Amino acid sequence: MLVKRFDANPLITPTDVCPSRPDYEVVGAFNPGATVYNGETLLLLRVAERPKDKADNEEVAPILDPRTGQLTHFRVAHNQYDLEVPDSRSFIYRGRMYLTSISHLRIARSTDGVHFKIDERPAVFPETEYETFGLEDPRISRIGDEYYITYKVVSRHGICTGLLKTRDFKRFDRQGIIFCPENIDVVLFPEKINGKYYALTRPVPKHIGPFAIWLASSEDAIRWGNHIPLITPREGDFDGGKVGGSCVPIRTDEGWLEIYHGADAEDRYSLAAALLDINDPARVIARAKVPLMQPAAEYETHGFYGNVVFSCGATADAKGKVTIYYGASDEYTAGATTTIEKIMSTMK
Amino acid sequence: MLVKRFDANPLITPTDVCPSRPDYEVVGAFNPGATVYNGETLLLLRVAERPKDKADNEEVAPILDPRTGQLTHFRVAHNQYDLEVPDSRSFIYRGRMYLTSISHLRIARSTDGVHFKIDERPAVFPETEYETFGLEDPRISRIGDEYYITYKVVSRHGICTGLLKTRDFKRFDRQGIIFCPENIDVVLFPEKINGKYYALTRPVPKHIGPFAIWLASSEDAIRWGNHIPLITPREGDFDGGKVGGSCVPIRTDEGWLEIYHGADAEDRYSLAAALLDINDPARVIARAKVPLMQPAAEYETHGFYGNVVFSCGATADAKGKVTIYYGASDEYTAGATTTIEKIMSTMK
């Protein structure tokens, strides 16, 4: 068995989380970034919520007005000619895509890595004109004494990646847009390599090219360049549809161990491993022959958007034990344990 | 009259250009970057070519094999079930897009700005794995003693932007991919502003967001960040479909004068002006009330892809005379003269 799911799964469900306001309901508490802070496991949850008063015969998009800081509600009745609803996550009206929920980031803490206490209030709430549709899928990289958090920002301007910095998980400083549209699943390496910051990115091409993981480097973590494609989908395989970085790479004796996600042609999301050269992460040493984890449990196959295991963070201890926190069905947070050795075995 | 087209238009046609090999034909000599070098007007043409032996009942994509440096030919017969041909520029086979021609960059020189002598051989030919489908739409920014050339690179990896540097237009040094997929129409400002390089970029979003001009800045012209949206399409207007930077911004007393391109909902490409703050190009001072130039002449309305005027470069003299070089119908190179004053009048 490659991974062992926690018996307590799902660890966090939407009903465990207070909405940010009384007239809202939480529909997802998932895709958390993970780190160890002050001896506790700290998760930065993506909390997706929507107005409770949504009627059955309409779609509603909660949208921030960045001038007032208030959420507004864009409602479209189902009988509108120009409305398309591809799935539960979004709708398209007059050619423009809207999200059916708005996400913010919320802290959850645990002393045992299994039982979490969830903050009553958001840690990072949509604020800028780039965040009007929400903040999603944070990855936490500790670099020196600072925590660098990459996060997906969504607005009418597009889907891109912002950077937050924090030292205490109380004050979060926005560093602007580090990757312009459309680029998601950005993960920073947890240390500089040969004096440079490195990031995995996932450009979303419109016309030509696969949904592949690229590598970029930077002197300051703000300005990025030297983009090169790194890991591409493998047609017909479990990761044949798209791939993207998931967890912050783990330093091992054999190289950087990256747990990435791969979706197949039917958009079923699995987790898998790749190994990158420790001094030159542009060199892929090995890649998963088999997936590390695939949707199997009920909470992974059924939910807001089923058949998804999607991680944004794992913790690793000195003995090689790895705990993967992951979003299940775009609704729940779950966890599973494994070891560096078992992960390595998937690439042999 | 806002612009005066040259009587000699089109200045360069495909038949004026030697193909890179005898079994090829040139189908486009267009979208040139423009600068003044050694007292001459220098154009860096995009030369599109394809194998002569293409049959009427097939599509052919010329593709570089980067290992051998040779061009290969990917042929698909028209009776194939999985073939789509949206227009003359590309086809889609089994869900993947291919280009019907491969472009390289070629120098043309002129002492009068109207009559050009075209080099016999390419200046920059596809070479790397990022350039296998071709090099397109160069913009030449002189910064100090060096010429920085941004260019669209196309391959199975995607459509992105590379940077070349040259001092003599003989040796061109590749600087790698400066904007990852999908990002095109990148134009560098011709000088540093407050110690930083600035660029106009045109992200191509897949899911959310307009085809808008963004601004980015850099310490080294290699790594870019601080992305912000700058100029967006205006629904229903001549630039309501998409906008992108065209010419290298011209320094004027009133600000940076940018000639950009805008396409309407029917993909008819016009040229228009915007004025940016000289010390803070993130501030748009004014924008075109009317287009500067629209497809009207026969060579602009009919050709490889008609109804297009698309510029990648203009020259300006000390008296405020501006010569715009532009691609017409994705086939020809043409020119037109105007003045700073007339361009400014389109924004009042």
XYZ file of C-alpha atoms in Angstrom:
696
model
C 0.000 0.000 0.000
C 1.604 3.231 -1.150
C -0.372 5.601 1.085
C -2.475 5.152 4.203
C -5.518 7.397 4.439
C -6.340 8.720 7.906
C -9.206 6.850 9.564
C -10.570 10.263 10.506
C -10.943 11.300 6.846
C -12.280 13.600 5.688
C -10.438 15.681 8.282
C -12.297 18.882 7.462
C -15.671 19.286 5.799
C -17.530 22.471 4.831
C -19.818 22.181 7.857
C -16.768 22.461 10.136
C -16.044 25.966 8.852
C -17.812 29.209 9.821
C -18.796 31.196 6.757
C -17.293 34.693 6.548
C -20.786 36.184 6.962
C -24.084 34.817 8.281
C -25.923 34.867 4.950
C -23.274 32.644 3.327
C -22.732 28.896 3.331
C -19.401 27.133 2.991
C -19.371 24.692 0.069
C -15.715 23.705 0.142
C -12.838 23.564 2.631
C -10.112 21.988 0.563
C -6.743 22.201 -1.262
C -4.828 23.416 1.791
C -1.254 24.583 1.788
C 0.601 22.855 4.633
C 3.591 23.635 6.797
C 4.906 23.169 10.305
C 4.784 26.375 12.345
C 5.629 26.678 16.039
C 5.594 22.900 16.359
C 2.050 22.596 15.015
C 0.809 21.447 11.652
C -0.653 24.534 10.015
C -3.005 24.270 7.073
C -4.034 27.229 4.956
C -7.415 26.087 3.689
C -9.168 27.269 0.584
C -12.657 28.033 1.863
C -15.241 28.354 -0.913
C -18.568 29.936 -0.020
C -21.678 31.320 -1.641
C -24.867 33.119 -0.648
C -27.414 30.879 1.079
C -30.308 32.437 -0.804
C -29.314 30.997 -4.183
C -32.479 29.708 -5.814
C -32.645 26.402 -7.666
C -33.499 28.128 -10.929
C -30.523 30.473 -11.034
C -26.749 30.689 -10.988
C -25.089 33.157 -8.645
C -21.516 34.447 -8.748
C -20.294 36.167 -5.567
C -17.918 38.935 -6.668
C -15.870 41.362 -4.576
C -16.248 45.063 -5.241
C -12.647 46.105 -4.543
C -13.659 49.761 -3.995
C -15.969 48.971 -1.078
C -14.586 45.622 0.061
C -18.145 44.234 -0.123
C -19.295 41.106 -1.931
C -21.885 41.562 -4.653
C -24.031 38.889 -6.273
C -24.259 38.446 -10.013
C -27.379 36.407 -10.680
C -28.428 34.742 -13.921
C -31.719 32.880 -14.243
C -31.548 29.418 -15.814
C -33.937 30.405 -18.575
C -31.421 32.907 -19.987
C -30.495 32.058 -23.553
C -26.800 32.942 -23.188
C -26.124 30.816 -20.082
C -23.969 27.682 -20.081
C -23.222 25.640 -16.969
C -20.324 23.265 -17.739
C -20.097 21.947 -14.167
C -20.682 22.869 -10.515
C -17.658 25.180 -10.335
C -18.485 27.798 -12.929
C -20.973 29.129 -15.435
C -20.555 31.026 -18.661
C -22.863 33.938 -19.397
C -22.618 35.920 -22.638
C -19.258 34.332 -23.330
C -17.753 35.226 -19.946
C -16.912 32.739 -17.226
C -18.014 33.264 -13.614
C -17.352 31.177 -10.515
C -20.252 29.810 -8.454
C -18.364 30.384 -5.194
C -15.734 32.782 -3.899
C -12.755 31.417 -1.991
C -10.630 32.888 0.767
C -7.777 31.446 2.829
C -8.347 30.205 6.387
C -5.945 28.779 8.938
C -6.410 25.410 10.637
C -3.968 24.134 13.286
C -3.266 20.736 14.746
C -0.887 19.255 17.295
C -1.311 15.690 15.999
C -1.676 16.407 12.279
C -5.130 14.827 12.276
C -7.474 16.882 14.448
C -7.649 20.503 13.376
C -8.884 23.655 15.037
C -10.142 26.000 12.374
C -9.948 29.772 12.807
C -13.280 31.550 13.077
C -12.219 34.279 10.653
C -10.468 34.336 7.262
C -6.688 34.760 7.257
C -6.571 36.286 3.777
C -9.742 37.581 2.176
C -10.175 38.893 -1.419
C -9.181 42.532 -1.431
C -7.595 43.740 -4.670
C -8.996 44.112 -8.173
C -7.127 40.891 -9.090
C -8.919 38.897 -6.406
C -12.564 39.760 -7.073
C -13.492 36.145 -7.926
C -11.413 34.748 -5.066
C -8.139 33.337 -3.732
C -7.381 29.673 -4.268
C -4.984 26.772 -3.787
C -2.177 28.224 -1.621
C 1.270 26.622 -1.373
C 3.454 27.527 1.603
C 7.236 27.471 1.134
C 9.386 28.294 4.123
C 12.519 29.986 2.818
C 14.797 31.066 5.636
C 12.643 32.714 8.296
C 9.879 33.745 5.946
C 6.927 31.871 4.565
C 6.246 32.510 0.878
C 2.697 31.678 -0.126
C 1.822 31.402 -3.804
C -1.898 31.536 -4.525
C -4.197 31.566 -7.482
C -5.966 34.905 -7.891
C -9.062 35.084 -10.034
C -10.859 38.154 -11.350
C -12.321 39.528 -14.548
C -8.661 40.314 -15.453
C -7.871 36.620 -15.581
C -6.515 33.711 -13.583
C -3.003 34.308 -12.385
C -0.664 33.788 -9.455
C 0.062 36.149 -6.581
C 2.617 35.945 -3.813
C 2.096 36.569 -0.097
C 4.801 36.719 2.531
C 4.338 36.148 6.233
C 6.502 35.490 9.270
C 3.746 34.859 11.810
C 0.625 33.756 9.896
C -1.106 36.847 11.255
C 0.113 39.544 8.920
C 0.273 38.596 5.233
C 1.984 41.003 2.824
C 0.856 40.957 -0.782
C 3.744 40.985 -3.273
C 1.678 41.499 -6.425
C 1.104 39.277 -9.433
C 4.165 37.110 -10.067
C 2.769 35.190 -13.043
C 0.328 36.846 -15.425
C -2.692 35.061 -16.964
C -3.145 32.261 -17.339
C -0.800 30.527 -14.922
C -1.732 28.391 -11.917
C -0.335 25.706 -9.587
C 2.783 27.733 -8.849
C 5.028 26.147 -6.221
C 8.237 27.724 -4.887
C 11.182 25.537 -3.950
C 11.858 25.811 -0.186
C 15.385 27.161 -0.583
C 17.465 29.051 -3.101
C 19.441 26.893 -5.515
C 22.752 28.362 -6.664
C 21.571 31.727 -5.392
C 18.261 31.737 -7.241
C 14.655 31.128 -6.324
C 12.975 28.438 -8.388
C 9.299 27.820 -9.102
C 7.189 25.202 -10.772
C 4.477 26.873 -12.858
C 1.560 25.611 -14.924
C 0.864 27.858 -17.903
C -2.614 27.313 -19.362
C -2.191 27.621 -23.124
C -5.153 28.571 -25.261
C -4.040 27.544 -28.736
C -0.958 25.326 -28.756
C 0.795 23.242 -26.152
C 0.046 20.776 -23.376
C -1.048 21.563 -19.803
C 2.481 20.995 -18.576
C 4.663 21.901 -15.594
C 7.279 24.562 -16.417
C 10.250 25.736 -14.377
C 11.189 29.385 -13.827
C 13.862 31.132 -11.768
C 14.211 34.477 -10.064
C 16.650 36.685 -8.156
C 13.967 38.146 -5.868
C 10.886 35.841 -6.080
C 9.036 38.760 -7.697
C 10.379 38.807 -11.255
C 10.608 35.464 -13.026
C 12.270 34.249 -16.203
C 14.217 31.452 -17.899
C 11.003 29.538 -18.421
C 11.444 25.938 -19.552
C 8.977 23.056 -19.887
C 9.700 20.334 -17.334
C 7.012 17.675 -16.994
C 4.415 17.077 -19.687
C 1.245 14.973 -19.779
C 1.668 11.404 -21.003
C -1.081 10.640 -23.477
C -3.350 7.776 -22.489
C -1.836 7.529 -19.000
C -3.310 8.586 -15.635
C -1.597 11.967 -16.141
C -2.376 12.248 -19.840
C -4.730 15.217 -19.685
C -2.845 17.751 -17.617
C -0.160 17.935 -14.958
C 0.679 20.605 -12.398
C 2.909 21.023 -9.380
C 1.174 20.177 -6.095
C 3.390 20.015 -2.996
C 6.431 22.099 -2.167
C 9.392 19.964 -3.312
C 10.945 17.875 -0.535
C 14.754 17.763 -0.284
C 16.010 14.162 -0.294
C 19.416 12.573 -0.745
C 18.411 11.564 -4.256
C 17.047 14.924 -5.382
C 14.019 17.195 -5.070
C 10.973 15.016 -4.607
C 7.924 16.648 -6.161
C 4.432 15.317 -5.596
C 2.486 16.618 -8.596
C -1.074 16.139 -9.748
C -2.082 14.638 -13.044
C -5.513 14.433 -14.582
C -6.460 11.905 -17.204
C -8.567 12.484 -20.308
C -11.722 12.236 -18.153
C -10.414 14.862 -15.671
C -9.827 12.321 -12.905
C -7.102 13.809 -10.691
C -4.336 11.630 -9.225
C -1.159 12.399 -7.298
C 2.229 11.196 -8.529
C 5.932 11.782 -8.019
C 8.871 13.211 -9.926
C 12.498 13.545 -8.878
C 14.547 16.589 -9.879
C 18.297 17.159 -9.668
C 19.139 18.837 -6.367
C 21.487 21.387 -7.961
C 19.761 21.720 -11.317
C 15.995 21.259 -10.975
C 15.674 21.594 -14.755
C 16.928 18.003 -14.893
C 14.214 15.395 -14.310
C 15.931 12.335 -12.848
C 12.874 10.102 -12.584
C 9.126 10.181 -12.918
C 6.215 8.114 -11.681
C 5.698 4.784 -13.407
C 2.497 4.433 -11.378
C 0.388 7.002 -9.517
C 0.974 7.540 -5.813
C -2.697 8.065 -5.024
C -5.953 8.006 -6.975
C -9.556 8.838 -6.060
C -10.987 5.773 -4.368
C -12.674 6.682 -1.066
C -16.268 7.869 -1.178
C -15.269 11.454 -0.277
C -12.754 11.436 -3.156
C -15.118 10.130 -5.793
C -18.246 12.067 -4.812
C -18.590 15.711 -3.840
C -18.691 19.212 -5.246
C -16.513 18.052 -8.176
C -15.891 14.347 -7.852
C -12.990 12.078 -8.745
C -10.354 14.472 -7.489
C -7.425 14.125 -5.117
C -5.488 17.379 -5.332
C -2.723 18.364 -2.952
C -1.208 21.769 -2.248
C 1.028 20.665 0.593
C 2.645 17.872 2.565
C 4.805 17.716 5.666
C 7.860 15.497 5.970
C 9.748 14.539 9.119
C 13.400 13.664 9.557
C 12.673 9.932 9.483
C 11.172 10.096 5.999
C 7.518 9.986 7.023
C 5.396 12.132 4.728
C 1.880 13.355 5.460
C 0.022 14.496 2.380
C -2.891 16.880 2.920
C -5.199 17.058 -0.034
C -8.459 18.316 -1.355
C -11.005 15.591 -2.071
C -13.727 16.213 -4.653
C -13.121 20.010 -4.449
C -15.037 19.875 -1.155
C -13.163 18.208 1.731
C -9.692 18.196 3.237
C -8.247 14.754 3.809
C -4.869 13.356 4.750
C -2.746 10.310 4.068
C 0.641 9.120 5.259
C 3.421 7.525 3.301
C 7.222 7.504 3.281
C 9.922 8.915 1.046
C 10.910 5.325 0.296
C 7.422 4.351 -0.856
C 7.138 7.466 -2.997
C 10.520 6.688 -4.575
C 9.300 3.149 -5.343
C 6.629 4.556 -7.695
C 9.396 5.797 -9.993
C 11.274 2.504 -10.301
C -6.152 62.315 -43.331
C -4.487 60.691 -40.354
C -1.946 58.601 -42.268
C -0.589 58.671 -45.807
C 0.127 55.282 -47.333
C 3.224 55.078 -49.532
C 2.426 55.129 -53.262
C 4.874 52.237 -53.589
C 2.760 50.008 -51.299
C 2.983 47.170 -50.754
C 6.688 47.784 -50.236
C 7.570 44.109 -49.948
C 5.641 41.118 -51.242
C 6.398 37.401 -50.876
C 7.759 37.221 -54.433
C 10.464 39.750 -53.487
C 11.942 37.331 -50.964
C 14.160 34.308 -51.680
C 12.912 31.239 -49.853
C 15.385 29.676 -47.422
C 15.611 26.592 -49.657
C 14.757 25.923 -53.300
C 11.851 23.572 -52.652
C 10.048 26.198 -50.543
C 7.855 29.140 -51.477
C 7.462 32.344 -49.502
C 3.819 33.026 -48.620
C 4.307 36.052 -46.367
C 6.858 38.838 -45.817
C 5.162 40.902 -43.158
C 4.934 42.228 -39.575
C 8.462 43.684 -39.602
C 10.237 45.128 -36.616
C 11.732 48.493 -37.579
C 14.657 50.595 -36.440
C 17.286 52.971 -37.742
C 20.742 51.391 -37.917
C 23.866 53.001 -39.411
C 21.713 55.722 -40.960
C 19.509 53.237 -42.809
C 15.990 52.058 -42.107
C 16.329 48.427 -41.088
C 13.346 46.072 -41.112
C 13.379 42.641 -39.548
C 10.763 40.856 -41.625
C 8.757 37.853 -40.627
C 9.152 35.572 -43.644
C 6.604 32.750 -43.750
C 7.280 29.869 -46.116
C 6.080 26.384 -46.896
C 7.014 23.475 -49.158
C 6.119 24.019 -52.817
C 4.898 20.453 -53.225
C 1.839 20.886 -51.006
C -1.062 19.207 -52.792
C -4.530 20.752 -52.975
C -6.050 17.890 -51.021
C -3.807 18.100 -47.983
C -2.542 20.355 -45.210
C 1.185 20.507 -44.552
C 2.942 21.837 -41.456
C 6.667 22.520 -41.861
C 8.304 21.721 -38.505
C 11.929 22.061 -37.423
C 13.679 19.011 -35.999
C 15.881 20.798 -33.449
C 18.269 17.821 -33.196
C 19.220 17.941 -36.884
C 18.349 21.540 -37.761
C 16.311 20.194 -40.694
C 12.694 21.000 -41.539
C 10.272 18.101 -41.629
C 6.800 18.024 -43.153
C 3.746 16.883 -41.244
C 1.082 16.100 -43.829
C -2.619 15.451 -43.245
C -4.958 14.544 -46.109
C -8.222 16.511 -46.264
C -10.285 13.341 -46.004
C -9.029 12.702 -42.462
C -11.871 12.624 -39.975
C -9.963 14.465 -37.204
C -8.874 17.458 -39.308
C -10.219 20.995 -38.866
C -9.026 23.974 -40.920
C -10.237 27.173 -39.196
C -8.426 29.480 -41.645
C -5.360 29.755 -43.908
C -2.900 30.106 -41.030
C -3.371 26.871 -39.149
C -5.077 23.512 -38.955
C -6.102 21.318 -36.063
C -5.461 17.599 -36.258
C -6.508 15.232 -33.455
C -7.022 18.231 -31.208
C -3.570 19.728 -31.793
C -2.916 22.941 -33.687
C -0.297 23.142 -36.448
C 0.828 26.095 -38.552
C 0.627 25.931 -42.360
C 3.886 27.870 -42.734
C 7.087 28.328 -40.751
C 8.469 31.815 -40.232
C 11.999 33.103 -39.812
C 13.403 36.624 -39.489
C 15.030 38.385 -42.451
C 16.676 41.772 -42.751
C 15.664 44.409 -45.312
C 17.484 47.750 -45.572
C 16.625 51.073 -47.160
C 18.235 54.492 -47.479
C 14.927 56.242 -48.261
C 12.579 54.212 -46.061
C 10.574 53.122 -49.093
C 12.764 50.966 -51.354
C 14.198 47.984 -49.555
C 17.025 45.609 -50.340
C 16.210 42.238 -48.803
C 18.951 39.905 -47.598
C 19.300 36.663 -49.532
C 19.559 34.615 -46.371
C 17.659 34.489 -43.057
C 19.021 36.566 -40.176
C 17.487 34.355 -37.474
C 16.213 30.899 -38.350
C 14.342 28.463 -36.064
C 16.903 26.556 -34.068
C 15.768 25.585 -30.568
C 13.069 23.216 -29.346
C 10.919 26.295 -28.582
C 11.081 27.497 -32.190
C 10.083 24.374 -34.113
C 6.928 25.983 -35.559
C 8.721 29.271 -36.266
C 9.748 32.778 -35.191
C 7.272 35.600 -35.605
C 6.493 39.302 -35.195
C 9.779 40.825 -33.946
C 9.946 44.190 -32.168
C 13.295 45.995 -32.051
C 14.010 48.240 -29.077
C 17.300 50.085 -29.020
C 18.339 50.421 -25.381
C 21.731 52.080 -25.038
C 24.054 50.531 -27.622
C 22.204 47.257 -27.825
C 19.165 46.197 -29.785
C 16.717 44.046 -27.848
C 14.438 42.024 -30.098
C 11.352 40.380 -28.637
C 9.839 37.688 -30.836
C 7.053 35.177 -30.735
C 8.346 31.611 -30.584
C 6.026 28.777 -31.475
C 6.481 25.061 -30.906
C 4.620 22.044 -29.561
C 5.508 23.495 -26.115
C 3.328 26.517 -26.783
C 3.329 30.088 -28.011
C 5.600 32.310 -25.972
C 8.059 35.173 -26.219
C 11.816 34.997 -26.585
C 14.446 37.728 -26.459
C 17.361 38.276 -28.827
C 20.126 40.791 -28.391
C 22.328 42.205 -31.132
C 24.724 45.083 -31.619
C 25.381 44.673 -35.348
C 22.392 42.799 -36.823
C 24.820 40.037 -37.799
C 25.171 38.130 -34.580
C 21.966 37.587 -32.599
C 22.230 36.154 -29.096
C 19.278 34.214 -27.756
C 18.317 35.144 -24.188
C 15.762 32.366 -23.626
C 12.033 32.486 -23.021
C 11.095 35.700 -21.195
C 7.325 35.103 -21.096
C 5.929 31.584 -20.860
C 2.833 30.370 -22.726
C 0.662 31.912 -23.837
C 2.007 35.427 -24.210
C 2.570 37.381 -27.409
C 2.975 40.943 -28.751
C 5.678 41.756 -26.221
C 7.229 45.195 -26.736
C 10.102 46.581 -24.657
C 10.260 50.286 -23.869
C 13.345 51.830 -25.523
C 14.917 52.986 -22.282
C 14.903 52.113 -18.610
C 12.374 54.000 -16.494
C 13.436 54.664 -12.915
C 16.131 52.050 -13.331
C 13.837 49.293 -14.617
C 13.071 47.772 -17.979
C 9.390 47.861 -18.906
C 7.437 45.718 -21.348
C 3.963 45.606 -22.795
C 2.737 42.021 -22.917
C -0.410 40.311 -24.228
C -1.345 37.277 -22.173
C -3.739 34.948 -24.000
C -6.146 33.670 -21.347
C -7.949 30.390 -21.875
C -10.779 30.580 -19.363
C -11.292 34.050 -17.913
C -10.209 37.514 -18.945
C -9.976 39.738 -22.000
C -7.226 39.766 -24.642
C -5.672 42.821 -23.031
C -2.327 44.607 -22.904
C -0.489 44.132 -19.602
C 2.588 45.902 -18.259
C 5.562 44.161 -16.622
C 8.906 45.361 -15.303
C 12.359 43.854 -14.882
C 15.820 44.526 -13.500
C 17.619 42.626 -16.269
C 15.133 42.231 -19.171
C 15.256 38.457 -18.515
C 13.108 38.027 -15.418
C 9.778 39.867 -15.370
C 7.210 40.641 -12.717
C 4.796 43.204 -11.288
C 2.279 42.318 -13.950
C -0.676 44.698 -14.232
C -3.449 45.016 -16.816
C -3.108 48.260 -18.788
C -5.325 48.520 -21.874
C -8.388 46.348 -22.351
C -10.681 45.780 -25.336
C -13.699 48.109 -25.577
C -16.758 46.026 -26.355
C -18.469 46.935 -29.604
C -15.674 49.272 -30.669
C -13.011 48.806 -33.369
C -10.761 47.361 -30.632
C -13.483 45.380 -28.884
C -12.186 41.880 -29.634
C -8.552 42.052 -28.599
C -5.745 44.547 -28.186
C -1.976 44.126 -28.163
C 1.114 46.288 -28.207
C 2.455 46.944 -31.696
C 5.226 49.539 -32.008
C 8.016 50.301 -29.581
C 6.700 53.245 -27.524
C 7.855 56.642 -28.788
C 9.077 59.193 -26.236
C 7.167 62.484 -26.609
C 6.840 65.587 -24.455
C 3.372 64.407 -23.444
C 4.260 60.834 -22.575
C 5.032 57.456 -24.124
C 3.111 57.201 -27.368
C 2.136 53.612 -28.048
C 0.697 52.523 -31.374
C -1.211 49.360 -30.522
C -3.370 47.037 -32.587
C -6.983 46.303 -31.894
C -9.219 43.728 -33.520
C -12.987 43.968 -33.529
C -15.459 41.147 -33.001
C -14.982 40.105 -36.659
C -11.156 39.954 -36.254
C -10.575 43.076 -38.374
C -7.261 44.526 -37.193
C -6.774 48.298 -36.844
C -3.979 50.441 -35.423
C -4.646 52.980 -32.689
C -2.833 55.087 -30.115
C -2.474 55.266 -26.349
C -0.455 57.691 -24.240
C 1.332 56.523 -21.083
C 2.929 58.571 -18.313
C 6.618 59.094 -19.069
C 7.749 58.247 -15.519
C 5.018 55.759 -14.654
C 3.891 53.809 -17.722
C 1.275 52.044 -15.589
C -0.718 55.284 -15.874
C -2.730 55.584 -19.107
C -3.104 59.304 -19.835
C -5.189 59.005 -22.977
C -6.462 56.462 -25.438
C -7.702 56.509 -29.025
C -11.185 57.898 -29.549
C -10.849 56.837 -33.193
C -8.515 54.374 -34.885
C -5.332 55.677 -36.497
C -5.498 53.273 -39.413
C -7.887 50.590 -40.627
C -7.736 48.057 -43.470
C -8.847 49.894 -46.615
C -6.382 49.347 -49.477
C -6.757 46.216 -51.573
C -3.560 44.676 -50.121
C -4.926 45.265 -46.617
C -8.342 43.745 -47.199
C -7.308 40.775 -49.352
C -4.412 38.375 -48.909
C -3.278 35.381 -46.900
C -5.490 36.535 -43.990
C -7.397 39.632 -45.051
C -8.645 42.712 -43.203
C -5.471 43.158 -41.219
C -3.124 46.066 -40.635
C -0.663 44.949 -37.958
C 2.461 46.847 -37.041
C 5.550 45.688 -35.164
C 7.565 48.856 -35.669
C 7.707 52.501 -36.632
C 10.470 55.059 -36.983
C 10.189 58.639 -35.738
C 12.414 61.574 -36.596
C 13.256 64.643 -34.548
C 10.631 66.735 -36.346
C 7.787 64.470 -35.301
C 7.403 62.596 -38.577
C 6.459 58.965 -37.975
C 6.739 56.163 -40.501
C 4.687 53.115 -39.601
C 5.723 49.831 -41.185
C 3.044 47.213 -41.031
C 1.959 43.826 -42.163
C -1.026 43.853 -44.520
C -3.283 40.807 -44.710
C -0.593 38.621 -43.061
C 1.151 38.672 -46.451
C 2.735 42.007 -47.397
C 4.820 44.733 -45.817
C 3.502 48.247 -46.334
C 4.281 51.681 -44.953
C 2.490 54.891 -44.098
C 3.575 58.252 -42.790
C 1.968 60.422 -40.186
C 3.043 62.812 -37.433
C 3.093 62.769 -33.655
C 0.575 65.615 -33.767
C -1.873 63.704 -35.949
C -1.553 60.599 -33.767
C -2.210 62.723 -30.668
C -5.338 64.128 -32.344
C -6.930 60.654 -32.372
C -7.005 60.727 -28.580
C -8.754 64.094 -28.218
